[in-house]
C-alpha cells in the first residue's frame, strides 16, 4: 500500500488552475522526486502534500487514511510529516533551539531533547555549532539545521522543496548524502522537488514529471530518461535533436517519417498520416566522410555548422536541412579532420530514432 | 545661560542627594506608566496578533483607523476618560477621578492604538516562511503564533518602549485625570509643568533630567536583555 496517495488533486489561485488531476502514489521508504520547469506547480503540490494549504478539489491519503476534508485533525497528521523549504528557514534563536523546536512543541522532556539534538548535530556535521545564532550560519549550514530539525521527530515522510537550489556544490553533496543516509538507515520516505536532472539520477528511486500543473509522467529514472512520454518531457529532460515530422508510410512496424523534405526511417507502430515528434540521441549518430554501406536505414548528407567540446567528446552540429547534433570522440574528429563547412554523412539506425505522437503547440 | 548652568548643577545635586520628593514623584511616574504599558500590552499583543493572523472584511480600514489614532492628543484622551469617570459619568460610582488609577486608564487608552499598530507591523515584518516552518514542524496554530511573535520580539519590544515613552512623557491626561495632587497623583510631567509656572526652575530641570534618563535607561536595559536572547 502506498504511504501517500493523491486522488484528482486540484489547486487554484483565483481562476488559475495551478494543479489539475494529480494522481500520485509514493511507496513507503522510497525517494520520489518531482521534476519540472519553474512554475510547473512543484511548490504548490508539496504545500498540499504537507497539508499547509487545502486543495481546491481532490483528496490526499496518508498511510491509508484520508488526510483532507473537514474531519481531519491536520496537526496530528502533519506531526508525522516534515518539510524543508527551498530558502533555508531558521528561527532567530540558537542552532540548538532550532533543531529542538519540533520536540518542544510536542512537549517532549528536556533530557530526551538534549540527547536527540546532540545526535543530530553530530550526524549533520554541526557539532560545536549548537550555541550559535542560527541566523549567522551560511546557507549550506542553515539548510543542514533545517534538515536536522525536520528529521528529529522521526517523521514517516519528509518533503523537500528544491532543498539544494540555492547552495554551492559542496553543500549540495552534503545535503544529498544526508538525505540518502536518512532514507537508507531510517527508511525515511522522501518526496522532493528539483529542476536539477543530475540530482534526479543521483537520488531518485522514482520520478514524477510535473508540467504546467499536470503530472505528465511517473516512473523510474530510467523510464523517464529513456522513454519520455511526450516531446515536452523529452525537451525538459535535455534530449537533443527533436524534430517535427509526419509519417508518410507504415510497413509492419517500420515507419517512414518525412522531416522538412528529408526522409527518415524509424521503428514505430503509428499509422501513416500521423504527425509525430522524433528525436535521436547525439551519441547514436555516426559521422563519416563517405556514405556508409550497411544495415543502417538512414544516411543523411549534411554540412558541419560548428564543432564544440563536450568533455572528451566533440559535439558536431550539422545542417541536414534541419539541425542535427552528433557526438564524436575527439580522436575521430581529428582523424577525419572535421571542420565547419565540411560535407559529411550522418548515419542513424532505424531503432535509434524515437517516435512520439506529435503534441500540439510543442517541439 | 549662566542661570541654566547653575540650574543644571543644582538639579544634579537634587538627584544625587536623592531628594525625597524627587524620588517619590519619579517612582510614581515609573509605576503609573509601567502599569499602563503592561495593561496595554496584555490587550495589544493578542489584539495585534488577531488582526494580523486573520483575514476579514475591513481589515485595511481598521488598520488605517488605528494608525490615525497614533497621534491622538493627550488632552482629548483626558477629556474622554474624564467624561466617563467623573461623578456624573457612567463609571462615576467607581470614584476613580483624581487617583493614580485614572492616570493609568488614560495612558492605556492613549497608547492602545500605537501599540496595536506597531505590533501589527512587527508581525508583518516576519517572513511568511516562519509560519509555514512552524506549522510543518508540528506546531499548533497558537504555538505557531507565539513562534512568530518570538521572531518579532525586537520589534515588539521596540513598540513597548515607544508606548512606555509616550505614556511617561505625556502631561495632558495625567493633569486632567490625576489632578496633580501632591504626594498622591503628582507625576514627573505634571510636576515639571507646575514647578515651571511657580518659577522653581531648578526642580523642574532635575525632574526633566530624570524623565529623560528613565526613558534612556529603560531602552538600554531592554536592548541589552534582547541581545542576550
Coordinates of C-alpha atoms in Angstrom, one line a residue:
Chain A
X1 CA 0.0 0.0 0.0
X2 CA 1.4 3.4 -0.9
X3 CA 2.3 5.6 2.1
X4 CA 1.0 8.7 0.2
X5 CA -1.6 8.8 -2.5
X6 CA -3.5 11.7 -4.1
X7 CA -6.7 11.4 -6.0
X8 CA -7.6 14.0 -8.6
X9 CA -5.9 16.7 -6.6
X10 CA -6.5 20.2 -7.9
X11 CA -5.4 23.6 -6.7
X12 CA -6.4 27.0 -7.9
X13 CA -5.4 30.6 -7.3
X14 CA -8.4 32.7 -8.2
X15 CA -9.4 31.2 -11.6
X16 CA -5.9 30.0 -12.5
X17 CA -5.6 26.2 -12.2
X18 CA -2.2 25.7 -10.6
X19 CA -2.6 21.9 -10.4
X20 CA -5.0 19.6 -12.1
X21 CA -5.8 15.9 -11.8
X22 CA -2.8 15.0 -9.8
X23 CA -2.9 11.2 -9.1
X24 CA 0.3 10.4 -7.4
X25 CA 1.5 7.4 -5.4
X26 CA 4.5 7.3 -3.2
X27 CA 5.7 4.0 -1.8
X28 CA 6.9 3.6 1.7
X29 CA 10.7 4.1 2.1
X30 CA 11.4 5.4 -1.4
X31 CA 12.9 8.6 -2.7
X32 CA 10.4 10.1 -5.0
X33 CA 11.5 13.2 -6.9
X34 CA 9.1 15.6 -8.6
X35 CA 10.8 17.4 -11.5
X36 CA 9.5 20.1 -13.7
X37 CA 10.4 23.5 -15.0
X38 CA 10.0 26.6 -12.9
X39 CA 6.3 27.5 -12.5
X40 CA 5.1 23.9 -13.1
X41 CA 3.5 23.8 -9.7
X42 CA 6.0 21.8 -7.7
X43 CA 5.9 24.0 -4.6
X44 CA 2.1 24.2 -4.8
X45 CA 2.0 20.4 -4.8
X46 CA 4.4 20.0 -1.9
X47 CA 2.4 22.5 0.2
X48 CA -0.7 20.5 -0.4
X49 CA 1.0 17.2 0.5
X50 CA 2.4 18.7 3.7
X51 CA -1.2 19.9 4.5
X52 CA 0.0 23.6 4.6
X53 CA -2.7 24.6 2.1
X54 CA -6.1 23.0 1.5
X55 CA -6.7 21.7 -2.1
X56 CA -9.4 23.2 -4.3
X57 CA -10.6 19.7 -5.1
X58 CA -9.4 16.1 -4.7
X59 CA -8.1 14.1 -1.8
X60 CA -4.8 13.1 -0.1
X61 CA -4.5 9.7 1.6
X62 CA -1.6 9.3 4.0
X63 CA -0.8 5.9 5.5
X64 CA -4.2 4.5 4.3
X65 CA -6.3 7.3 5.8
X66 CA -7.8 10.4 4.3
X67 CA -5.8 13.4 5.2
X68 CA -8.0 16.1 3.6
X69 CA -11.5 17.2 4.5
X70 CA -13.3 18.7 7.5
X71 CA -13.0 15.8 9.9
X72 CA -9.2 15.5 9.8
X73 CA -7.1 16.8 12.6
X74 CA -4.5 18.4 10.4
X75 CA -2.0 19.0 13.1
X76 CA -2.0 15.3 14.1
X77 CA -1.3 14.2 10.5
X78 CA 1.2 16.9 10.0
X79 CA 3.1 15.8 13.0
X80 CA 4.0 12.6 11.2
X81 CA 5.4 14.6 8.3
X82 CA 8.1 17.3 7.9
X83 CA 9.1 19.8 5.3
X84 CA 12.3 21.6 4.3
X85 CA 11.9 24.7 2.2
X86 CA 13.9 26.0 -0.7
X87 CA 15.2 29.1 1.0
X88 CA 16.7 27.8 4.3
X89 CA 14.4 28.9 7.1
X90 CA 15.8 29.2 10.6
X91 CA 14.2 30.7 13.6
X92 CA 16.1 33.6 15.1
X93 CA 17.3 31.5 18.0
X94 CA 20.3 29.3 18.6
X95 CA 21.0 26.3 16.4
X96 CA 20.2 24.1 19.3
X97 CA 16.8 25.7 19.9
X98 CA 16.0 25.5 16.2
X99 CA 16.6 21.8 16.0
X100 CA 14.8 21.2 19.3
X101 CA 11.7 23.1 18.2
X102 CA 9.6 20.2 16.8
X103 CA 10.2 18.2 20.0
X104 CA 9.4 21.3 22.2
X105 CA 6.0 21.9 20.5
X106 CA 5.3 18.2 21.1
X107 CA 6.0 18.6 24.8
X108 CA 8.9 16.1 24.9
X109 CA 11.0 16.0 28.0
X110 CA 14.2 18.2 28.1
X111 CA 16.5 15.2 28.7
X112 CA 15.3 13.4 25.6
X113 CA 15.5 16.7 23.6
X114 CA 19.1 17.2 24.7
X115 CA 20.3 13.7 23.6
X116 CA 18.3 13.8 20.3
X117 CA 19.6 17.3 19.3
X118 CA 23.2 16.2 20.2
X119 CA 22.9 13.1 18.0
X120 CA 21.6 15.2 15.0
X121 CA 24.1 17.9 15.5
X122 CA 26.8 15.3 15.0
X123 CA 25.1 13.4 12.1
X124 CA 24.6 16.7 10.2
X125 CA 28.1 17.9 10.8
X126 CA 27.0 20.7 13.1
X127 CA 28.9 19.7 16.2
X128 CA 30.0 22.7 18.2
X129 CA 27.5 25.0 16.5
X130 CA 24.7 24.3 19.0
X131 CA 25.0 27.7 20.7
X132 CA 25.5 29.7 17.5
X133 CA 22.7 32.1 16.5
X134 CA 21.2 30.2 13.6
X135 CA 20.8 33.4 11.5
X136 CA 24.6 33.8 11.4
X137 CA 25.1 30.4 9.6
X138 CA 26.0 30.0 5.9
X139 CA 23.3 28.9 3.5
X140 CA 24.6 25.3 3.5
X141 CA 24.8 25.1 7.3
X142 CA 21.3 26.7 7.7
X143 CA 19.9 24.1 5.3
X144 CA 21.5 21.3 7.4
X145 CA 19.9 22.8 10.5
X146 CA 16.6 22.8 8.7
X147 CA 17.1 19.2 7.7
X148 CA 18.1 18.1 11.2
X149 CA 15.1 19.9 12.6
X150 CA 12.9 18.2 10.1
X151 CA 14.0 14.6 10.9
X152 CA 14.4 15.0 14.7
X153 CA 10.9 13.6 15.3
X154 CA 11.5 10.6 13.1
X155 CA 8.8 11.5 10.6
X156 CA 7.2 9.0 8.3
X157 CA 7.7 11.2 5.3
X158 CA 9.9 14.1 4.5
X159 CA 9.1 16.7 1.9
X160 CA 11.8 18.9 0.5
X161 CA 11.2 21.8 -1.9
X162 CA 14.3 22.2 -4.1
X163 CA 16.4 22.0 -0.9
X164 CA 19.7 22.5 -2.8
X165 CA 18.7 25.1 -5.3
X166 CA 20.5 28.0 -3.5
X167 CA 23.5 26.1 -2.4
X168 CA 27.1 25.7 -3.5
X169 CA 28.2 22.3 -5.0
X170 CA 29.9 21.1 -1.8
X171 CA 26.8 21.9 0.3
X172 CA 24.6 20.2 -2.3
X173 CA 26.6 17.0 -1.9
X174 CA 26.4 17.1 1.9
X175 CA 22.7 17.5 1.8
X176 CA 22.3 14.7 -0.7
X177 CA 24.5 12.4 1.3
X178 CA 22.5 13.1 4.5
X179 CA 19.2 12.5 2.7
X180 CA 20.4 9.2 1.2
X181 CA 21.5 8.3 4.7
X182 CA 18.2 9.1 6.4
X183 CA 16.4 7.3 3.6
X184 CA 18.6 4.1 4.0
X185 CA 19.0 4.0 7.7
X186 CA 15.7 5.1 9.0
X187 CA 13.6 4.0 5.9
X188 CA 12.5 7.6 5.7
X189 CA 10.2 8.2 2.7
X190 CA 11.5 11.3 0.9
X191 CA 9.5 13.3 -1.6
X192 CA 11.4 16.2 -3.0
X193 CA 11.3 18.6 -5.9
X194 CA 14.1 19.7 -8.1
X195 CA 14.9 21.1 -11.5
X196 CA 18.3 19.5 -11.4
X197 CA 18.2 16.4 -13.6
X198 CA 21.6 15.1 -12.4
X199 CA 20.2 15.2 -8.8
X200 CA 17.3 13.0 -10.1
X201 CA 19.8 10.5 -11.4
X202 CA 21.8 10.6 -8.1
X203 CA 18.9 10.2 -5.7
X204 CA 15.6 9.2 -7.2
X205 CA 14.1 5.7 -7.0
X206 CA 11.1 7.1 -8.8
X207 CA 10.4 10.3 -10.6
X208 CA 7.2 12.2 -11.4
X209 CA 7.3 14.9 -14.1
X210 CA 5.2 17.9 -13.4
X211 CA 4.5 20.3 -16.3
X212 CA 2.0 23.2 -16.4
X213 CA 0.2 21.8 -13.3
X214 CA -0.1 18.2 -14.6
X215 CA 1.7 15.1 -13.6
X216 CA 2.6 14.1 -17.1
X217 CA 4.7 11.0 -16.4
X218 CA 5.8 8.9 -13.4
X219 CA 8.3 6.1 -13.4
X220 CA 11.8 5.0 -12.6
X221 CA 14.6 7.5 -13.7
X222 CA 15.5 5.0 -16.4
X223 CA 12.0 5.1 -17.8
X224 CA 11.7 8.8 -17.7
X225 CA 15.1 9.5 -19.3
X226 CA 14.9 6.8 -21.9
X227 CA 11.3 6.8 -22.8
X228 CA 9.9 10.2 -22.1
X229 CA 6.1 10.2 -22.6
X230 CA 6.0 13.1 -24.9
X231 CA 8.2 15.6 -26.6
X232 CA 7.7 18.3 -23.9
X233 CA 9.1 15.9 -21.4
X234 CA 11.9 14.9 -23.7
X235 CA 12.8 18.5 -24.2
X236 CA 12.8 19.2 -20.5
X237 CA 15.0 16.1 -20.0
X238 CA 17.6 17.7 -22.2
X239 CA 17.1 15.4 -25.1
X240 CA 18.5 16.9 -28.3
X241 CA 17.7 16.6 -32.0
X242 CA 13.9 16.8 -31.5
X243 CA 12.2 17.1 -35.0
X244 CA 8.6 17.5 -36.1
X245 CA 7.5 15.3 -39.0
X246 CA 4.8 13.3 -40.5
X247 CA 4.6 9.5 -41.2
X248 CA 4.2 9.0 -44.9
X249 CA 4.3 5.2 -45.0
X250 CA 3.8 2.4 -42.5
X251 CA 5.0 -1.1 -43.2
X252 CA 4.9 -3.7 -40.4
X253 CA 6.2 -1.5 -37.7
X254 CA 8.6 0.4 -39.9
X255 CA 7.6 4.0 -40.4
X256 CA 8.9 6.4 -43.0
X257 CA 8.9 9.9 -41.5
X258 CA 9.2 13.0 -43.6
X259 CA 11.0 15.8 -41.9
X260 CA 11.5 19.1 -43.8
X261 CA 11.6 17.2 -47.1
X262 CA 14.1 14.6 -45.9
X263 CA 13.1 11.0 -45.2
X264 CA 13.9 9.2 -42.0
X265 CA 13.0 5.6 -41.3
X266 CA 12.1 4.6 -37.8
X267 CA 10.6 1.8 -35.8
X268 CA 7.1 2.8 -34.9
X269 CA 3.6 1.4 -34.9
X270 CA 2.0 4.8 -35.6
X271 CA -0.1 4.9 -38.7
X272 CA 0.6 6.7 -42.0
X273 CA -0.5 10.3 -41.9
X274 CA 0.2 10.7 -38.2
X275 CA 2.0 13.9 -37.2
X276 CA 4.9 12.9 -35.0
X277 CA 7.8 14.3 -33.0
X278 CA 11.0 12.3 -33.4
X279 CA 14.3 12.5 -31.6
X280 CA 17.7 10.9 -32.0
X281 CA 20.3 10.9 -29.2
X282 CA 23.6 12.6 -30.4
X283 CA 25.6 9.5 -29.4
X284 CA 23.5 7.4 -31.7
X285 CA 24.6 9.3 -34.8
X286 CA 27.7 8.1 -36.7
X287 CA 29.5 10.6 -38.8
X288 CA 31.6 9.7 -41.8
X289 CA 33.2 11.3 -44.8
X290 CA 31.9 8.7 -47.3
X291 CA 28.4 7.3 -47.4
X292 CA 28.4 4.1 -45.2
X293 CA 27.1 0.9 -46.7
X294 CA 25.4 -1.2 -44.1
X295 CA 22.3 -2.3 -42.3
X296 CA 21.5 1.2 -41.0
X297 CA 18.5 2.6 -42.8
X298 CA 19.2 6.3 -42.6
X299 CA 22.1 8.1 -44.2
X300 CA 21.7 11.9 -44.3
X301 CA 24.1 14.2 -46.2
X302 CA 24.9 17.5 -44.3
X303 CA 27.3 20.3 -43.7
X304 CA 29.1 21.0 -40.5
X305 CA 28.0 24.2 -38.9
X306 CA 30.1 24.1 -35.8
X307 CA 32.2 21.9 -33.6
X308 CA 32.3 22.2 -29.8
X309 CA 33.8 20.3 -27.0
X310 CA 31.7 18.3 -24.5
X311 CA 34.1 16.8 -22.1
X312 CA 36.3 14.3 -24.0
X313 CA 33.8 14.3 -26.9
X314 CA 33.3 16.7 -29.8
X315 CA 29.7 18.0 -30.3
X316 CA 29.3 18.4 -34.0
X317 CA 26.3 20.4 -35.3
X318 CA 25.2 19.6 -38.8
X319 CA 22.8 21.2 -41.3
X320 CA 20.9 18.3 -43.0
X321 CA 18.0 20.5 -44.0
X322 CA 17.4 20.6 -40.3
X323 CA 19.8 20.9 -37.3
X324 CA 21.3 17.7 -36.1
X325 CA 23.8 17.4 -33.2
X326 CA 26.2 14.4 -33.2
X327 CA 28.8 13.3 -30.7
X328 CA 32.2 12.0 -31.9
X329 CA 35.3 11.2 -29.9
X330 CA 38.0 13.8 -30.0
X331 CA 40.2 11.3 -31.8
X332 CA 37.9 10.6 -34.7
X333 CA 37.2 14.4 -35.0
X334 CA 41.0 14.8 -35.6
X335 CA 41.3 11.7 -37.8
X336 CA 38.5 12.9 -40.1
X337 CA 39.8 16.5 -39.9
X338 CA 36.3 17.8 -39.2
X339 CA 35.8 21.5 -39.7
X340 CA 33.0 23.9 -40.2
X341 CA 31.7 23.9 -43.8
X342 CA 32.8 20.4 -44.5
X343 CA 30.3 17.9 -46.1
X344 CA 29.7 14.7 -44.1
X345 CA 27.2 11.8 -43.8
X346 CA 25.2 11.1 -40.7
X347 CA 24.2 7.5 -40.3
X348 CA 21.4 6.6 -37.9
X349 CA 19.8 3.2 -37.3
X350 CA 16.1 3.0 -37.6
X351 CA 15.9 1.7 -34.0
X352 CA 17.8 4.8 -32.7
X353 CA 15.0 7.1 -34.0
X354 CA 12.4 7.5 -31.2
X355 CA 8.9 8.4 -32.5
X356 CA 6.3 10.1 -30.3
X357 CA 2.8 11.3 -31.3
X358 CA 3.1 15.0 -32.0
X359 CA 2.0 17.2 -29.3
X360 CA 0.1 20.4 -30.0
X361 CA 2.0 23.7 -29.5
X362 CA 5.2 21.9 -28.7
X363 CA 8.6 21.0 -30.3
Chain B
X1 CA 22.9 80.9 30.1
X2 CA 24.5 81.2 33.5
X3 CA 21.2 80.6 35.1
X4 CA 20.6 77.4 33.1
X5 CA 24.0 76.1 34.0
X6 CA 23.6 76.8 37.7
X7 CA 20.1 75.2 37.5
X8 CA 21.6 72.1 35.9
X9 CA 24.3 71.8 38.7
X10 CA 21.7 72.2 41.4
X11 CA 19.4 69.7 39.7
X12 CA 22.1 67.1 39.6
X13 CA 22.7 67.7 43.3
X14 CA 19.0 67.2 44.0
X15 CA 19.1 63.9 42.2
X16 CA 22.4 62.7 43.7
X17 CA 21.1 63.6 47.2
X18 CA 18.0 61.5 46.5
X19 CA 15.7 64.3 47.5
X20 CA 12.6 62.6 48.9
X21 CA 10.1 64.5 46.9
X22 CA 12.0 64.0 43.7
X23 CA 12.3 60.2 44.4
X24 CA 8.7 59.9 45.3
X25 CA 7.5 61.7 42.1
X26 CA 9.8 59.7 39.9
X27 CA 8.7 56.3 41.4
X28 CA 5.1 57.3 40.9
X29 CA 5.7 58.2 37.3
X30 CA 7.5 54.9 36.7
X31 CA 4.8 52.9 38.4
X32 CA 1.9 54.6 36.6
X33 CA 3.4 54.3 33.2
X34 CA 4.8 50.8 33.7
X35 CA 1.3 49.7 34.8
X36 CA -0.2 51.4 31.7
X37 CA 2.2 49.7 29.3
X38 CA 1.7 46.3 30.9
X39 CA -2.1 46.6 30.8
X40 CA -1.9 47.9 27.2
X41 CA 0.4 45.1 26.2
X42 CA -1.9 42.4 27.7
X43 CA -4.5 43.7 25.3
X44 CA -2.5 44.9 22.3
X45 CA -0.2 41.8 21.7
X46 CA -3.2 39.4 21.4
X47 CA -5.2 42.0 19.5
X48 CA -2.4 42.8 17.1
X49 CA -1.9 39.1 16.6
X50 CA -5.6 38.5 16.0
X51 CA -5.7 41.3 13.4
X52 CA -2.5 40.1 11.8
X53 CA -3.4 36.5 11.6
X54 CA -7.0 36.7 10.4
X55 CA -8.3 37.9 7.1
X56 CA -11.6 39.7 7.4
X57 CA -13.6 42.5 5.7
X58 CA -12.5 45.9 6.6
X59 CA -9.1 44.8 7.9
X60 CA -7.3 47.6 6.0
X61 CA -9.8 50.2 7.1
X62 CA -9.3 49.1 10.7
X63 CA -5.5 49.3 10.4
X64 CA -5.9 52.8 8.9
X65 CA -8.1 53.9 11.8
X66 CA -5.7 52.5 14.3
X67 CA -2.9 54.4 12.6
X68 CA -4.9 57.6 12.6
X69 CA -5.2 57.4 16.4
X70 CA -1.4 57.2 16.8
X71 CA -1.4 60.9 17.2
X72 CA -4.5 61.4 19.3
X73 CA -3.9 64.4 21.5
X74 CA -3.4 63.5 25.2
X75 CA -5.9 66.1 26.3
X76 CA -8.6 64.6 24.2
X77 CA -8.0 61.2 25.8
X78 CA -8.0 63.1 29.2
X79 CA -11.3 64.7 28.3
X80 CA -12.8 61.4 27.1
X81 CA -11.9 59.4 30.2
X82 CA -12.9 62.4 32.4
X83 CA -16.4 62.2 30.9
X84 CA -16.6 58.5 31.8
X85 CA -15.2 58.6 35.3
X86 CA -16.4 62.0 36.6
X87 CA -19.1 61.8 39.2
X88 CA -21.9 62.3 36.6
X89 CA -20.3 59.8 34.1
X90 CA -21.3 56.2 33.6
X91 CA -18.3 55.0 35.7
X92 CA -18.6 57.8 38.3
X93 CA -19.6 55.3 41.0
X94 CA -16.1 53.9 41.0
X95 CA -14.7 57.2 42.2
X96 CA -11.6 56.9 40.1
X97 CA -11.2 60.6 39.2
X98 CA -8.0 62.2 40.6
X99 CA -6.5 58.9 41.5
X100 CA -3.3 57.2 40.1
X101 CA -5.7 54.6 38.6
X102 CA -7.4 57.3 36.5
X103 CA -4.0 58.3 35.0
X104 CA -3.3 54.7 34.2
X105 CA -6.6 54.3 32.4
X106 CA -5.9 57.5 30.4
X107 CA -2.4 56.3 29.5
X108 CA -3.6 52.9 28.5
X109 CA -6.1 54.4 26.1
X110 CA -3.5 56.8 24.8
X111 CA -1.1 54.1 23.9
X112 CA -3.5 51.4 22.7
X113 CA -3.6 52.5 19.1
X114 CA 0.2 53.0 18.7
X115 CA 1.0 49.7 20.5
X116 CA -1.5 47.7 18.5
X117 CA -0.4 49.3 15.2
X118 CA 3.3 48.8 15.9
X119 CA 2.7 45.1 16.9
X120 CA 0.8 44.5 13.6
X121 CA 3.7 46.0 11.7
X122 CA 6.2 44.0 13.8
X123 CA 4.4 40.8 12.8
X124 CA 4.2 41.9 9.2
X125 CA 7.9 42.1 9.3
X126 CA 8.2 38.3 10.0
X127 CA 8.7 36.3 6.9
X128 CA 5.7 34.1 5.9
X129 CA 8.1 31.1 5.7
X130 CA 8.4 31.2 9.6
X131 CA 4.7 30.4 9.9
X132 CA 5.0 27.6 7.3
X133 CA 8.1 26.2 9.0
X134 CA 6.5 26.3 12.5
X135 CA 3.3 24.5 11.2
X136 CA 5.2 21.9 9.2
X137 CA 7.4 21.2 12.3
X138 CA 4.2 20.2 14.1
X139 CA 3.3 23.4 15.9
X140 CA -0.4 24.0 16.7
X141 CA -2.0 27.2 15.5
X142 CA -1.3 29.1 18.7
X143 CA 2.2 27.7 19.1
X144 CA 2.9 29.0 15.6
X145 CA 1.6 32.4 16.5
X146 CA 3.8 32.5 19.6
X147 CA 6.8 31.5 17.5
X148 CA 6.1 34.3 15.1
X149 CA 5.7 36.8 18.0
X150 CA 9.0 35.5 19.3
X151 CA 10.6 36.1 15.9
X152 CA 9.3 39.7 16.0
X153 CA 10.5 40.2 19.6
X154 CA 12.9 43.0 18.8
X155 CA 10.2 45.0 17.0
X156 CA 7.5 44.1 19.6
X157 CA 9.8 45.3 22.5
X158 CA 10.6 48.4 20.4
X159 CA 6.8 49.0 20.3
X160 CA 6.6 48.6 24.0
X161 CA 9.4 51.0 24.7
X162 CA 7.8 53.5 22.3
X163 CA 4.4 53.1 24.1
X164 CA 6.1 53.5 27.5
X165 CA 7.9 56.6 26.3
X166 CA 4.6 58.1 25.1
X167 CA 2.9 57.3 28.5
X168 CA 5.6 58.6 30.8
X169 CA 6.1 61.8 28.8
X170 CA 2.5 62.8 28.4
X171 CA 1.1 65.6 30.6
X172 CA -2.5 66.2 29.4
X173 CA -4.2 63.1 30.7
X174 CA -2.1 62.9 33.9
X175 CA -3.1 66.5 34.7
X176 CA -6.8 66.2 33.8
X177 CA -7.4 62.8 35.4
X178 CA -4.9 62.8 38.2
X179 CA -5.2 66.4 39.2
X180 CA -1.5 66.8 40.1
X181 CA -2.2 66.2 43.8
X182 CA 1.0 66.4 45.8
X183 CA 2.0 63.1 47.3
X184 CA -0.8 61.3 45.5
X185 CA -1.1 61.8 41.8
X186 CA 1.8 64.2 41.1
X187 CA 4.0 62.6 38.4
X188 CA 7.1 63.9 36.6
X189 CA 5.4 65.8 33.8
X190 CA 2.7 67.4 35.9
X191 CA 5.3 68.4 38.5
X192 CA 7.6 70.0 35.8
X193 CA 4.6 71.9 34.5
X194 CA 3.7 73.2 37.9
X195 CA 7.2 74.0 39.2
X196 CA 8.0 75.9 36.0
X197 CA 4.9 78.0 36.4
X198 CA 5.8 78.6 40.1
X199 CA 9.3 79.6 39.0
X200 CA 11.2 76.7 40.6
X201 CA 13.3 76.1 37.5
X202 CA 15.9 74.0 39.4
X203 CA 13.4 71.4 40.5
X204 CA 11.8 71.4 37.0
X205 CA 15.2 70.8 35.4
X206 CA 16.0 68.0 37.9
X207 CA 12.7 66.3 37.1
X208 CA 13.3 66.8 33.4
X209 CA 16.7 65.2 33.6
X210 CA 15.2 62.2 35.4
X211 CA 12.4 61.9 32.9
X212 CA 14.9 61.7 30.0
X213 CA 17.2 59.4 32.0
X214 CA 14.3 57.0 32.7
X215 CA 13.5 56.7 29.0
X216 CA 17.1 56.1 28.1
X217 CA 17.8 53.6 30.9
X218 CA 14.7 51.6 30.1
X219 CA 15.7 51.5 26.4
X220 CA 19.3 50.5 27.1
X221 CA 18.3 47.7 29.6
X222 CA 15.8 46.2 27.3
X223 CA 18.2 46.3 24.4
X224 CA 20.9 44.6 26.4
X225 CA 18.5 41.9 27.5
X226 CA 17.3 41.4 24.0
X227 CA 20.8 41.0 22.7
X228 CA 21.4 38.2 25.1
X229 CA 18.3 36.2 23.9

